[in-house]
Amino acid sequence: MKRFSRPFWAATGLIAIGLGILGIALPLLPTVPFFLLAAFCFARSNPAWEKRLLDHPRYGPPLRQWRERRAISRKAKLAALTAMAATIALSVALAPWPWVVAPLVACAASGTWIWTRPE
């Protein structure tokens, strides 16, 4: 079974990298969480790829901060909460009742969790 796990983790990491790269261009798709997933997967499949991701000049520092202290920078928190506020505003404007409640609850729960992480 072990010989199948490395390719699985590598493929999952590459998919996460692809989604993270899409997140660079698409404003509501997160980048760093997908890169966190990729680093997790590469740690189990290809340590050289993990190191390369952690040493990246732009995305390496937030990945290392999360790994070492479970910390999210204030700038990242504000960006995430701003995106959530936009999502809530959009859902209030476009979604009928009771469907508007789902994004409100999801954003309130995840926003609270994000804001309570150390910086």
A tleap script that builds the chain and sets N, CA, C and O, in Angstrom:
source leaprc.protein.ff14SB
mol = sequence {
  NMET LYS ARG PHE SER ARG PRO PHE TRP ALA
  ALA THR GLY LEU ILE ALA ILE GLY LEU GLY
  ILE LEU GLY ILE ALA LEU PRO LEU LEU PRO
  THR VAL PRO PHE PHE LEU LEU ALA ALA PHE
  CYS PHE ALA ARG SER ASN PRO ALA TRP GLU
  LYS ARG LEU LEU ASP HIE PRO ARG TYR GLY
  PRO PRO LEU ARG GLN TRP ARG GLU ARG ARG
  ALA ILE SER ARG LYS ALA LYS LEU ALA ALA
  LEU THR ALA MET ALA ALA THR ILE ALA LEU
  SER VAL ALA LEU ALA PRO TRP PRO TRP VAL
  VAL ALA PRO LEU VAL ALA CYS ALA ALA SER
  GLY THR TRP ILE TRP THR ARG PRO CGLU
}
set mol.1.N position { 0.815 -1.206 0.000 }
set mol.1.CA position { 0.000 0.000 0.000 }
set mol.1.C position { 0.858 1.268 0.000 }
set mol.1.O position { 0.442 2.296 -0.536 }
set mol.2.N position { 2.060 1.201 0.602 }
set mol.2.CA position { 2.921 2.387 0.665 }
set mol.2.C position { 3.353 2.863 -0.709 }
set mol.2.O position { 3.515 4.066 -0.914 }
set mol.3.N position { 3.543 1.961 -1.648 }
set mol.3.CA position { 4.008 2.394 -2.958 }
set mol.3.C position { 2.954 3.218 -3.696 }
set mol.3.O position { 3.275 3.929 -4.648 }
set mol.4.N position { 1.705 3.124 -3.262 }
set mol.4.CA position { 0.649 3.938 -3.860 }
set mol.4.C position { 0.480 5.273 -3.152 }
set mol.4.O position { -0.076 6.209 -3.726 }
set mol.5.N position { 0.947 5.375 -1.926 }
set mol.5.CA position { 0.695 6.602 -1.165 }
set mol.5.C position { 1.530 7.784 -1.666 }
set mol.5.O position { 1.025 8.904 -1.732 }
set mol.6.N position { 2.779 7.556 -2.015 }
set mol.6.CA position { 3.615 8.672 -2.510 }
set mol.6.C position { 3.048 9.297 -3.777 }
set mol.6.O position { 2.959 10.523 -3.852 }
set mol.7.N position { 2.660 8.504 -4.782 }
set mol.7.CA position { 2.047 9.119 -5.973 }
set mol.7.C position { 0.732 9.835 -5.655 }
set mol.7.O position { 0.430 10.873 -6.244 }
set mol.8.N position { -0.043 9.284 -4.731 }
set mol.8.CA position { -1.296 9.940 -4.336 }
set mol.8.C position { -1.016 11.312 -3.739 }
set mol.8.O position { -1.636 12.303 -4.127 }
set mol.9.N position { -0.067 11.369 -2.781 }
set mol.9.CA position { 0.262 12.652 -2.142 }
set mol.9.C position { 0.861 13.631 -3.141 }
set mol.9.O position { 0.575 14.827 -3.084 }
set mol.10.N position { 1.687 13.137 -4.052 }
set mol.10.CA position { 2.291 14.011 -5.064 }
set mol.10.C position { 1.210 14.583 -5.984 }
set mol.10.O position { 1.214 15.779 -6.278 }
set mol.11.N position { 0.291 13.738 -6.436 }
set mol.11.CA position { -0.783 14.203 -7.325 }
set mol.11.C position { -1.684 15.205 -6.609 }
set mol.11.O position { -2.070 16.223 -7.182 }
set mol.12.N position { -2.014 14.912 -5.358 }
set mol.12.CA position { -2.853 15.834 -4.585 }
set mol.12.C position { -2.138 17.170 -4.394 }
set mol.12.O position { -2.760 18.228 -4.486 }
set mol.13.N position { -0.841 17.124 -4.129 }
set mol.13.CA position { -0.060 18.354 -3.979 }
set mol.13.C position { -0.015 19.164 -5.260 }
set mol.13.O position { -0.126 20.389 -5.227 }
set mol.14.N position { 0.149 18.485 -6.393 }
set mol.14.CA position { 0.173 19.194 -7.674 }
set mol.14.C position { -1.183 19.822 -7.996 }
set mol.14.O position { -1.243 20.926 -8.537 }
set mol.15.N position { -2.267 19.125 -7.665 }
set mol.15.CA position { -3.605 19.699 -7.858 }
set mol.15.C position { -3.769 20.937 -6.978 }
set mol.15.O position { -4.301 21.956 -7.418 }
set mol.16.N position { -3.308 20.837 -5.730 }
set mol.16.CA position { -3.399 21.985 -4.818 }
set mol.16.C position { -2.575 23.164 -5.336 }
set mol.16.O position { -3.011 24.311 -5.241 }
set mol.17.N position { -1.387 22.892 -5.884 }
set mol.17.CA position { -0.567 23.961 -6.471 }
set mol.17.C position { -1.326 24.610 -7.626 }
set mol.17.O position { -1.357 25.835 -7.740 }
set mol.18.N position { -1.934 23.793 -8.479 }
set mol.18.CA position { -2.709 24.330 -9.603 }
set mol.18.C position { -3.850 25.214 -9.145 }
set mol.18.O position { -4.072 26.284 -9.712 }
set mol.19.N position { -4.581 24.779 -8.118 }
set mol.19.CA position { -5.674 25.604 -7.587 }
set mol.19.C position { -5.133 26.882 -6.944 }
set mol.19.O position { -5.742 27.946 -7.061 }
set mol.20.N position { -3.996 26.776 -6.270 }
set mol.20.CA position { -3.375 27.961 -5.675 }
set mol.20.C position { -2.948 28.958 -6.730 }
set mol.20.O position { -3.103 30.165 -6.544 }
set mol.21.N position { -2.411 28.469 -7.836 }
set mol.21.CA position { -2.010 29.362 -8.935 }
set mol.21.C position { -3.247 30.029 -9.544 }
set mol.21.O position { -3.212 31.210 -9.890 }
set mol.22.N position { -4.333 29.274 -9.673 }
set mol.22.CA position { -5.593 29.891 -10.135 }
set mol.22.C position { -6.045 30.985 -9.170 }
set mol.22.O position { -6.585 32.011 -9.585 }
set mol.23.N position { -5.816 30.749 -7.874 }
set mol.23.CA position { -6.200 31.724 -6.860 }
set mol.23.C position { -5.439 33.032 -6.958 }
set mol.23.O position { -5.904 34.058 -6.462 }
set mol.24.N position { -4.274 33.009 -7.592 }
set mol.24.CA position { -3.530 34.251 -7.797 }
set mol.24.C position { -4.321 35.175 -8.720 }
set mol.24.O position { -4.352 36.389 -8.516 }
set mol.25.N position { -4.958 34.595 -9.730 }
set mol.25.CA position { -5.689 35.395 -10.717 }
set mol.25.C position { -7.156 35.605 -10.350 }
set mol.25.O position { -7.742 36.626 -10.710 }
set mol.26.N position { -7.751 34.659 -9.644 }
set mol.26.CA position { -9.168 34.762 -9.285 }
set mol.26.C position { -9.289 35.266 -7.857 }
set mol.26.O position { -8.849 34.589 -6.928 }
set mol.27.N position { -9.875 36.436 -7.665 }
set mol.27.CA position { -9.839 37.083 -6.352 }
set mol.27.C position { -10.510 36.313 -5.216 }
set mol.27.O position { -10.067 36.433 -4.074 }
set mol.28.N position { -11.537 35.543 -5.473 }
set mol.28.CA position { -12.229 34.874 -4.373 }
set mol.28.C position { -11.724 33.462 -4.110 }
set mol.28.O position { -12.194 32.801 -3.184 }
set mol.29.N position { -10.780 32.995 -4.907 }
set mol.29.CA position { -10.186 31.674 -4.687 }
set mol.29.C position { -8.896 31.872 -3.886 }
set mol.29.O position { -7.989 32.571 -4.338 }
set mol.30.N position { -8.808 31.263 -2.705 }
set mol.30.CA position { -7.622 31.507 -1.874 }
set mol.30.C position { -6.378 30.842 -2.444 }
set mol.30.O position { -6.457 29.786 -3.072 }
set mol.31.N position { -5.238 31.465 -2.221 }
set mol.31.CA position { -3.968 30.927 -2.718 }
set mol.31.C position { -3.222 30.181 -1.619 }
set mol.31.O position { -2.890 29.007 -1.780 }
set mol.32.N position { -2.959 30.848 -0.517 }
set mol.32.CA position { -2.116 30.267 0.534 }
set mol.32.C position { -2.711 28.987 1.119 }
set mol.32.O position { -1.950 28.053 1.370 }
set mol.33.N position { -4.033 28.881 1.356 }
set mol.33.CA position { -4.532 27.596 1.871 }
set mol.33.C position { -4.248 26.415 0.933 }
set mol.33.O position { -3.961 25.311 1.395 }
set mol.34.N position { -4.326 26.645 -0.366 }
set mol.34.CA position { -3.992 25.567 -1.296 }
set mol.34.C position { -2.495 25.269 -1.255 }
set mol.34.O position { -2.094 24.112 -1.385 }
set mol.35.N position { -1.671 26.289 -1.079 }
set mol.35.CA position { -0.238 26.057 -0.959 }
set mol.35.C position { 0.089 25.344 0.357 }
set mol.35.O position { 1.030 24.551 0.411 }
set mol.36.N position { -0.675 25.618 1.414 }
set mol.36.CA position { -0.511 24.882 2.670 }
set mol.36.C position { -0.816 23.401 2.456 }
set mol.36.O position { -0.086 22.529 2.927 }
set mol.37.N position { -1.897 23.135 1.744 }
set mol.37.CA position { -2.246 21.751 1.433 }
set mol.37.C position { -1.150 21.093 0.593 }
set mol.37.O position { -0.791 19.939 0.827 }
set mol.38.N position { -0.628 21.823 -0.372 }
set mol.38.CA position { 0.435 21.288 -1.220 }
set mol.38.C position { 1.677 20.970 -0.379 }
set mol.38.O position { 2.290 19.919 -0.568 }
set mol.39.N position { 2.053 21.849 0.534 }
set mol.39.CA position { 3.223 21.602 1.387 }
set mol.39.C position { 3.001 20.359 2.247 }
set mol.39.O position { 3.915 19.556 2.430 }
set mol.40.N position { 1.806 20.206 2.766 }
set mol.40.CA position { 1.446 19.022 3.550 }
set mol.40.C position { 1.613 17.759 2.701 }
set mol.40.O position { 2.203 16.775 3.148 }
set mol.41.N position { 1.091 17.799 1.477 }
set mol.41.CA position { 1.172 16.634 0.591 }
set mol.41.C position { 2.611 16.348 0.163 }
set mol.41.O position { 3.034 15.192 0.125 }
set mol.42.N position { 3.357 17.398 -0.158 }
set mol.42.CA position { 4.736 17.205 -0.599 }
set mol.42.C position { 5.618 16.697 0.540 }
set mol.42.O position { 6.606 16.008 0.287 }
set mol.43.N position { 5.284 17.020 1.773 }
set mol.43.CA position { 6.043 16.489 2.915 }
set mol.43.C position { 5.933 14.968 2.961 }
set mol.43.O position { 6.817 14.297 3.493 }
set mol.44.N position { 4.861 14.427 2.410 }
set mol.44.CA position { 4.646 12.988 2.400 }
set mol.44.C position { 5.074 12.311 1.099 }
set mol.44.O position { 5.115 11.084 1.012 }
set mol.45.N position { 5.393 13.126 0.086 }
set mol.45.CA position { 5.712 12.521 -1.204 }
set mol.45.C position { 7.057 12.958 -1.768 }
set mol.45.O position { 7.813 12.130 -2.277 }
set mol.46.N position { 7.364 14.260 -1.683 }
set mol.46.CA position { 8.578 14.764 -2.311 }
set mol.46.C position { 9.131 15.936 -1.488 }
set mol.46.O position { 8.756 17.084 -1.722 }
set mol.47.N position { 10.016 15.653 -0.533 }
set mol.47.CA position { 10.549 16.711 0.327 }
set mol.47.C position { 11.238 17.849 -0.425 }
set mol.47.O position { 11.255 18.981 0.059 }
set mol.48.N position { 11.800 17.572 -1.587 }
set mol.48.CA position { 12.450 18.638 -2.361 }
set mol.48.C position { 11.408 19.657 -2.845 }
set mol.48.O position { 11.669 20.860 -2.846 }
set mol.49.N position { 10.237 19.176 -3.252 }
set mol.49.CA position { 9.168 20.096 -3.682 }
set mol.49.C position { 8.639 20.883 -2.484 }
set mol.49.O position { 8.329 22.069 -2.596 }
set mol.50.N position { 8.539 20.207 -1.335 }
set mol.50.CA position { 8.100 20.894 -0.120 }
set mol.50.C position { 9.071 22.025 0.221 }
set mol.50.O position { 8.651 23.145 0.510 }
set mol.51.N position { 10.367 21.727 0.186 }
set mol.51.CA position { 11.383 22.738 0.493 }
set mol.51.C position { 11.304 23.904 -0.482 }
set mol.51.O position { 11.408 25.064 -0.083 }
set mol.52.N position { 11.122 23.597 -1.739 }
set mol.52.CA position { 11.022 24.656 -2.755 }
set mol.52.C position { 9.825 25.565 -2.485 }
set mol.52.O position { 9.912 26.784 -2.636 }
set mol.53.N position { 8.717 24.962 -2.086 }
set mol.53.CA position { 7.526 25.751 -1.767 }
set mol.53.C position { 7.754 26.603 -0.519 }
set mol.53.O position { 7.378 27.775 -0.493 }
set mol.54.N position { 8.364 26.025 0.509 }
set mol.54.CA position { 8.616 26.771 1.746 }
set mol.54.C position { 9.677 27.851 1.568 }
set mol.54.O position { 9.706 28.817 2.331 }
set mol.55.N position { 10.548 27.703 0.576 }
set mol.55.CA position { 11.583 28.695 0.320 }
set mol.55.C position { 11.150 29.756 -0.692 }
set mol.55.O position { 11.935 30.645 -1.021 }
set mol.56.N position { 9.923 29.675 -1.186 }
set mol.56.CA position { 9.449 30.656 -2.161 }
set mol.56.C position { 9.474 32.047 -1.520 }
set mol.56.O position { 9.045 32.199 -0.377 }
set mol.57.N position { 9.972 33.071 -2.243 }
set mol.57.CA position { 10.108 34.395 -1.628 }
set mol.57.C position { 8.784 35.029 -1.206 }
set mol.57.O position { 8.750 35.756 -0.213 }
set mol.58.N position { 7.716 34.780 -1.919 }
set mol.58.CA position { 6.443 35.419 -1.577 }
set mol.58.C position { 5.557 34.546 -0.698 }
set mol.58.O position { 4.987 35.031 0.279 }
set mol.59.N position { 5.435 33.272 -1.033 }
set mol.59.CA position { 4.495 32.400 -0.331 }
set mol.59.C position { 5.144 31.572 0.773 }
set mol.59.O position { 4.439 31.015 1.615 }
set mol.60.N position { 6.458 31.480 0.786 }
set mol.60.CA position { 7.149 30.722 1.820 }
set mol.60.C position { 6.943 31.256 3.231 }
set mol.60.O position { 6.638 30.479 4.136 }
set mol.61.N position { 7.104 32.597 3.450 }
set mol.61.CA position { 6.936 33.107 4.817 }
set mol.61.C position { 5.570 32.815 5.445 }
set mol.61.O position { 5.534 32.375 6.594 }
set mol.62.N position { 4.428 33.036 4.746 }
set mol.62.CA position { 3.168 32.692 5.410 }
set mol.62.C position { 3.008 31.186 5.644 }
set mol.62.O position { 2.381 30.773 6.619 }
set mol.63.N position { 3.565 30.377 4.764 }
set mol.63.CA position { 3.489 28.932 4.970 }
set mol.63.C position { 4.287 28.522 6.208 }
set mol.63.O position { 3.830 27.705 7.008 }
set mol.64.N position { 5.478 29.093 6.357 }
set mol.64.CA position { 6.295 28.767 7.531 }
set mol.64.C position { 5.659 29.307 8.816 }
set mol.64.O position { 5.690 28.641 9.851 }
set mol.65.N position { 5.080 30.520 8.753 }
set mol.65.CA position { 4.415 31.076 9.941 }
set mol.65.C position { 3.278 30.167 10.391 }
set mol.65.O position { 3.101 29.929 11.586 }
set mol.66.N position { 2.515 29.665 9.441 }
set mol.66.CA position { 1.409 28.783 9.798 }
set mol.66.C position { 1.944 27.490 10.406 }
set mol.66.O position { 1.426 27.009 11.414 }
set mol.67.N position { 2.970 26.937 9.793 }
set mol.67.CA position { 3.526 25.680 10.290 }
set mol.67.C position { 4.128 25.811 11.680 }
set mol.67.O position { 3.966 24.928 12.522 }
set mol.68.N position { 4.820 26.911 11.913 }
set mol.68.CA position { 5.538 27.065 13.177 }
set mol.68.C position { 4.649 27.526 14.319 }
set mol.68.O position { 4.790 27.054 15.448 }
set mol.69.N position { 3.721 28.457 14.030 }
set mol.69.CA position { 2.940 29.062 15.118 }
set mol.69.C position { 1.436 29.067 14.882 }
set mol.69.O position { 0.684 29.590 15.703 }
set mol.70.N position { 0.988 28.488 13.763 }
set mol.70.CA position { -0.427 28.548 13.375 }
set mol.70.C position { -0.878 30.011 13.285 }
set mol.70.O position { -1.977 30.368 13.711 }
set mol.71.N position { 0.006 30.849 12.716 }
set mol.71.CA position { -0.226 32.294 12.657 }
set mol.71.C position { -0.651 32.719 11.251 }
set mol.71.O position { -0.227 32.144 10.249 }
set mol.72.N position { -1.504 33.749 11.213 }
set mol.72.CA position { -1.954 34.371 9.963 }
set mol.72.C position { -1.663 35.866 10.109 }
set mol.72.O position { -2.015 36.473 11.120 }
set mol.73.N position { -1.028 36.449 9.110 }
set mol.73.CA position { -0.694 37.869 9.205 }
set mol.73.C position { -1.955 38.728 9.218 }
set mol.73.O position { -3.008 38.319 8.728 }
set mol.74.N position { -1.828 39.915 9.784 }
set mol.74.CA position { -2.970 40.833 9.842 }
set mol.74.C position { -3.455 41.178 8.437 }
set mol.74.O position { -4.659 41.261 8.197 }
set mol.75.N position { -2.524 41.378 7.513 }
set mol.75.CA position { -2.882 41.700 6.136 }
set mol.75.C position { -3.720 40.572 5.515 }
set mol.75.O position { -4.711 40.833 4.834 }
set mol.76.N position { -3.316 39.326 5.752 }
set mol.76.CA position { -4.064 38.180 5.223 }
set mol.76.C position { -5.435 38.064 5.881 }
set mol.76.O position { -6.423 37.733 5.224 }
set mol.77.N position { -5.486 38.338 7.178 }
set mol.77.CA position { -6.781 38.310 7.870 }
set mol.77.C position { -7.728 39.342 7.276 }
set mol.77.O position { -8.888 39.043 6.996 }
set mol.78.N position { -7.226 40.560 7.087 }
set mol.78.CA position { -8.078 41.617 6.533 }
set mol.78.C position { -8.529 41.286 5.113 }
set mol.78.O position { -9.670 41.565 4.744 }
set mol.79.N position { -7.649 40.698 4.322 }
set mol.79.CA position { -8.025 40.306 2.961 }
set mol.79.C position { -9.113 39.234 2.997 }
set mol.79.O position { -10.083 39.307 2.243 }
set mol.80.N position { -8.956 38.255 3.857 }
set mol.80.CA position { -9.948 37.185 3.957 }
set mol.80.C position { -11.288 37.720 4.449 }
set mol.80.O position { -12.339 37.368 3.912 }
set mol.81.N position { -11.248 38.559 5.458 }
set mol.81.CA position { -12.499 39.100 5.999 }
set mol.81.C position { -13.173 40.052 5.021 }
set mol.81.O position { -14.402 40.120 4.979 }
set mol.82.N position { -12.398 40.783 4.237 }
set mol.82.CA position { -12.975 41.651 3.209 }
set mol.82.C position { -13.664 40.812 2.136 }
set mol.82.O position { -14.759 41.149 1.687 }
set mol.83.N position { -13.025 39.730 1.731 }
set mol.83.CA position { -13.643 38.833 0.742 }
set mol.83.C position { -14.924 38.213 1.301 }
set mol.83.O position { -15.905 38.053 0.576 }
set mol.84.N position { -14.915 37.867 2.574 }
set mol.84.CA position { -16.122 37.309 3.190 }
set mol.84.C position { -17.235 38.345 3.269 }
set mol.84.O position { -18.402 38.022 3.052 }
set mol.85.N position { -16.880 39.581 3.578 }
set mol.85.CA position { -17.886 40.648 3.616 }
set mol.85.C position { -18.505 40.853 2.236 }
set mol.85.O position { -19.711 41.070 2.114 }
set mol.86.N position { -17.672 40.783 1.199 }
set mol.86.CA position { -18.193 40.907 -0.170 }
set mol.86.C position { -19.115 39.743 -0.501 }
set mol.86.O position { -20.140 39.926 -1.157 }
set mol.87.N position { -18.755 38.554 -0.051 }
set mol.87.CA position { -19.594 37.379 -0.272 }
set mol.87.C position { -20.942 37.538 0.420 }
set mol.87.O position { -21.985 37.221 -0.151 }
set mol.88.N position { -20.911 38.028 1.645 }
set mol.88.CA position { -22.159 38.245 2.386 }
set mol.88.C position { -23.014 39.293 1.684 }
set mol.88.O position { -24.217 39.096 1.516 }
set mol.89.N position { -22.414 40.391 1.275 }
set mol.89.CA position { -23.166 41.445 0.587 }
set mol.89.C position { -23.790 40.918 -0.701 }
set mol.89.O position { -24.944 41.214 -1.010 }
set mol.90.N position { -23.025 40.143 -1.441 }
set mol.90.CA position { -23.523 39.575 -2.690 }
set mol.90.C position { -24.664 38.597 -2.433 }
set mol.90.O position { -25.658 38.600 -3.159 }
set mol.91.N position { -24.530 37.777 -1.423 }
set mol.91.CA position { -25.591 36.810 -1.134 }
set mol.91.C position { -26.852 37.501 -0.625 }
set mol.91.O position { -27.961 37.083 -0.957 }
set mol.92.N position { -26.694 38.550 0.173 }
set mol.92.CA position { -27.869 39.302 0.637 }
set mol.92.C position { -28.580 39.947 -0.548 }
set mol.92.O position { -29.810 40.004 -0.586 }
set mol.93.N position { -27.801 40.433 -1.515 }
set mol.93.CA position { -28.390 41.094 -2.677 }
set mol.93.C position { -29.033 40.110 -3.652 }
set mol.93.O position { -30.026 40.441 -4.299 }
set mol.94.N position { -28.478 38.909 -3.762 }
set mol.94.CA position { -28.923 38.006 -4.826 }
set mol.94.C position { -29.668 36.760 -4.377 }
set mol.94.O position { -30.488 36.233 -5.129 }
set mol.95.N position { -29.405 36.281 -3.183 }
set mol.95.CA position { -29.982 35.006 -2.757 }
set mol.95.C position { -31.323 35.217 -2.058 }
set mol.95.O position { -31.475 36.146 -1.264 }
set mol.96.N position { -32.287 34.359 -2.353 }
set mol.96.CA position { -33.577 34.456 -1.653 }
set mol.96.C position { -33.482 33.833 -0.262 }
set mol.96.O position { -32.597 33.028 0.026 }
set mol.97.N position { -34.411 34.227 0.575 }
set mol.97.CA position { -34.507 33.624 1.891 }
set mol.97.C position { -34.943 32.185 1.715 }
set mol.97.O position { -35.796 31.982 0.851 }
set mol.98.N position { -34.499 31.198 2.381 }
set mol.98.CA position { -33.547 31.117 3.477 }
set mol.98.C position { -32.116 30.846 3.011 }
set mol.98.O position { -31.233 30.636 3.843 }
set mol.99.N position { -31.869 30.846 1.697 }
set mol.99.CA position { -30.545 30.518 1.178 }
set mol.99.C position { -29.487 31.545 1.588 }
set mol.99.O position { -28.297 31.231 1.608 }
set mol.100.N position { -29.901 32.734 1.904 }
set mol.100.CA position { -28.959 33.773 2.312 }
set mol.100.C position { -28.309 33.439 3.664 }
set mol.100.O position { -27.245 33.965 3.989 }
set mol.101.N position { -28.942 32.578 4.433 }
set mol.101.CA position { -28.431 32.245 5.771 }
set mol.101.C position { -27.136 31.419 5.693 }
set mol.101.O position { -26.252 31.586 6.532 }
set mol.102.N position { -27.019 30.542 4.706 }
set mol.102.CA position { -25.842 29.658 4.623 }
set mol.102.C position { -24.529 30.436 4.519 }
set mol.102.O position { -23.612 30.165 5.295 }
set mol.103.N position { -24.399 31.402 3.584 }
set mol.103.CA position { -23.142 32.149 3.552 }
set mol.103.C position { -22.917 32.984 4.806 }
set mol.103.O position { -21.775 33.170 5.227 }
set mol.104.N position { -23.983 33.485 5.404 }
set mol.104.CA position { -23.836 34.262 6.642 }
set mol.104.C position { -23.242 33.406 7.750 }
set mol.104.O position { -22.316 33.833 8.440 }
set mol.105.N position { -23.769 32.210 7.922 }
set mol.105.CA position { -23.278 31.314 8.975 }
set mol.105.C position { -21.851 30.865 8.675 }
set mol.105.O position { -20.997 30.872 9.562 }
set mol.106.N position { -21.590 30.473 7.423 }
set mol.106.CA position { -20.251 30.003 7.055 }
set mol.106.C position { -19.206 31.104 7.236 }
set mol.106.O position { -18.125 30.861 7.771 }
set mol.107.N position { -19.536 32.310 6.788 }
set mol.107.CA position { -18.577 33.417 6.915 }
set mol.107.C position { -18.393 33.839 8.366 }
set mol.107.O position { -17.287 34.191 8.776 }
set mol.108.N position { -19.465 33.808 9.140 }
set mol.108.CA position { -19.337 34.172 10.552 }
set mol.108.C position { -18.448 33.171 11.287 }
set mol.108.O position { -17.591 33.564 12.078 }
set mol.109.N position { -18.649 31.893 11.030 }
set mol.109.CA position { -17.853 30.867 11.709 }
set mol.109.C position { -16.392 30.916 11.264 }
set mol.109.O position { -15.487 30.943 12.098 }
set mol.110.N position { -16.162 30.929 9.956 }
set mol.110.CA position { -14.773 30.917 9.483 }
set mol.110.C position { -14.080 32.253 9.755 }
set mol.110.O position { -12.885 32.275 10.047 }
set mol.111.N position { -14.809 33.356 9.663 }
set mol.111.CA position { -14.225 34.662 9.957 }
set mol.111.C position { -13.794 34.781 11.414 }
set mol.111.O position { -12.737 35.334 11.715 }
set mol.112.N position { -14.612 34.264 12.304 }
set mol.112.CA position { -14.248 34.269 13.723 }
set mol.112.C position { -12.999 33.432 13.959 }
set mol.112.O position { -12.107 33.833 14.707 }
set mol.113.N position { -12.936 32.273 13.322 }
set mol.113.CA position { -11.767 31.414 13.487 }
set mol.113.C position { -10.515 32.108 12.950 }
set mol.113.O position { -9.469 32.089 13.598 }
set mol.114.N position { -10.617 32.709 11.791 }
set mol.114.CA position { -9.454 33.405 11.197 }
set mol.114.C position { -9.002 34.536 12.101 }
set mol.114.O position { -7.806 34.677 12.355 }
set mol.115.N position { -9.922 35.340 12.589 }
set mol.115.CA position { -9.555 36.505 13.390 }
set mol.115.C position { -8.899 36.118 14.707 }
set mol.115.O position { -8.103 36.886 15.248 }
set mol.116.N position { -9.220 34.943 15.231 }
set mol.116.CA position { -8.658 34.527 16.518 }
set mol.116.C position { -7.303 33.851 16.392 }
set mol.116.O position { -6.701 33.518 17.413 }
set mol.117.N position { -6.798 33.634 15.189 }
set mol.117.CA position { -5.462 33.052 15.025 }
set mol.117.C position { -4.413 34.085 15.398 }
set mol.117.O position { -4.629 35.282 15.205 }
set mol.118.N position { -3.273 33.638 15.932 }
set mol.118.CA position { -2.207 34.601 16.241 }
set mol.118.C position { -1.634 35.233 14.976 }
set mol.118.O position { -1.769 34.707 13.871 }
set mol.119.N position { -0.982 36.396 15.183 }
set mol.119.CA position { -0.394 37.112 14.033 }
set mol.119.C position { 1.103 36.942 14.000 }
set mol.119.O position { 1.765 37.471 13.107 }
savepdb mol mol.pdb
quit
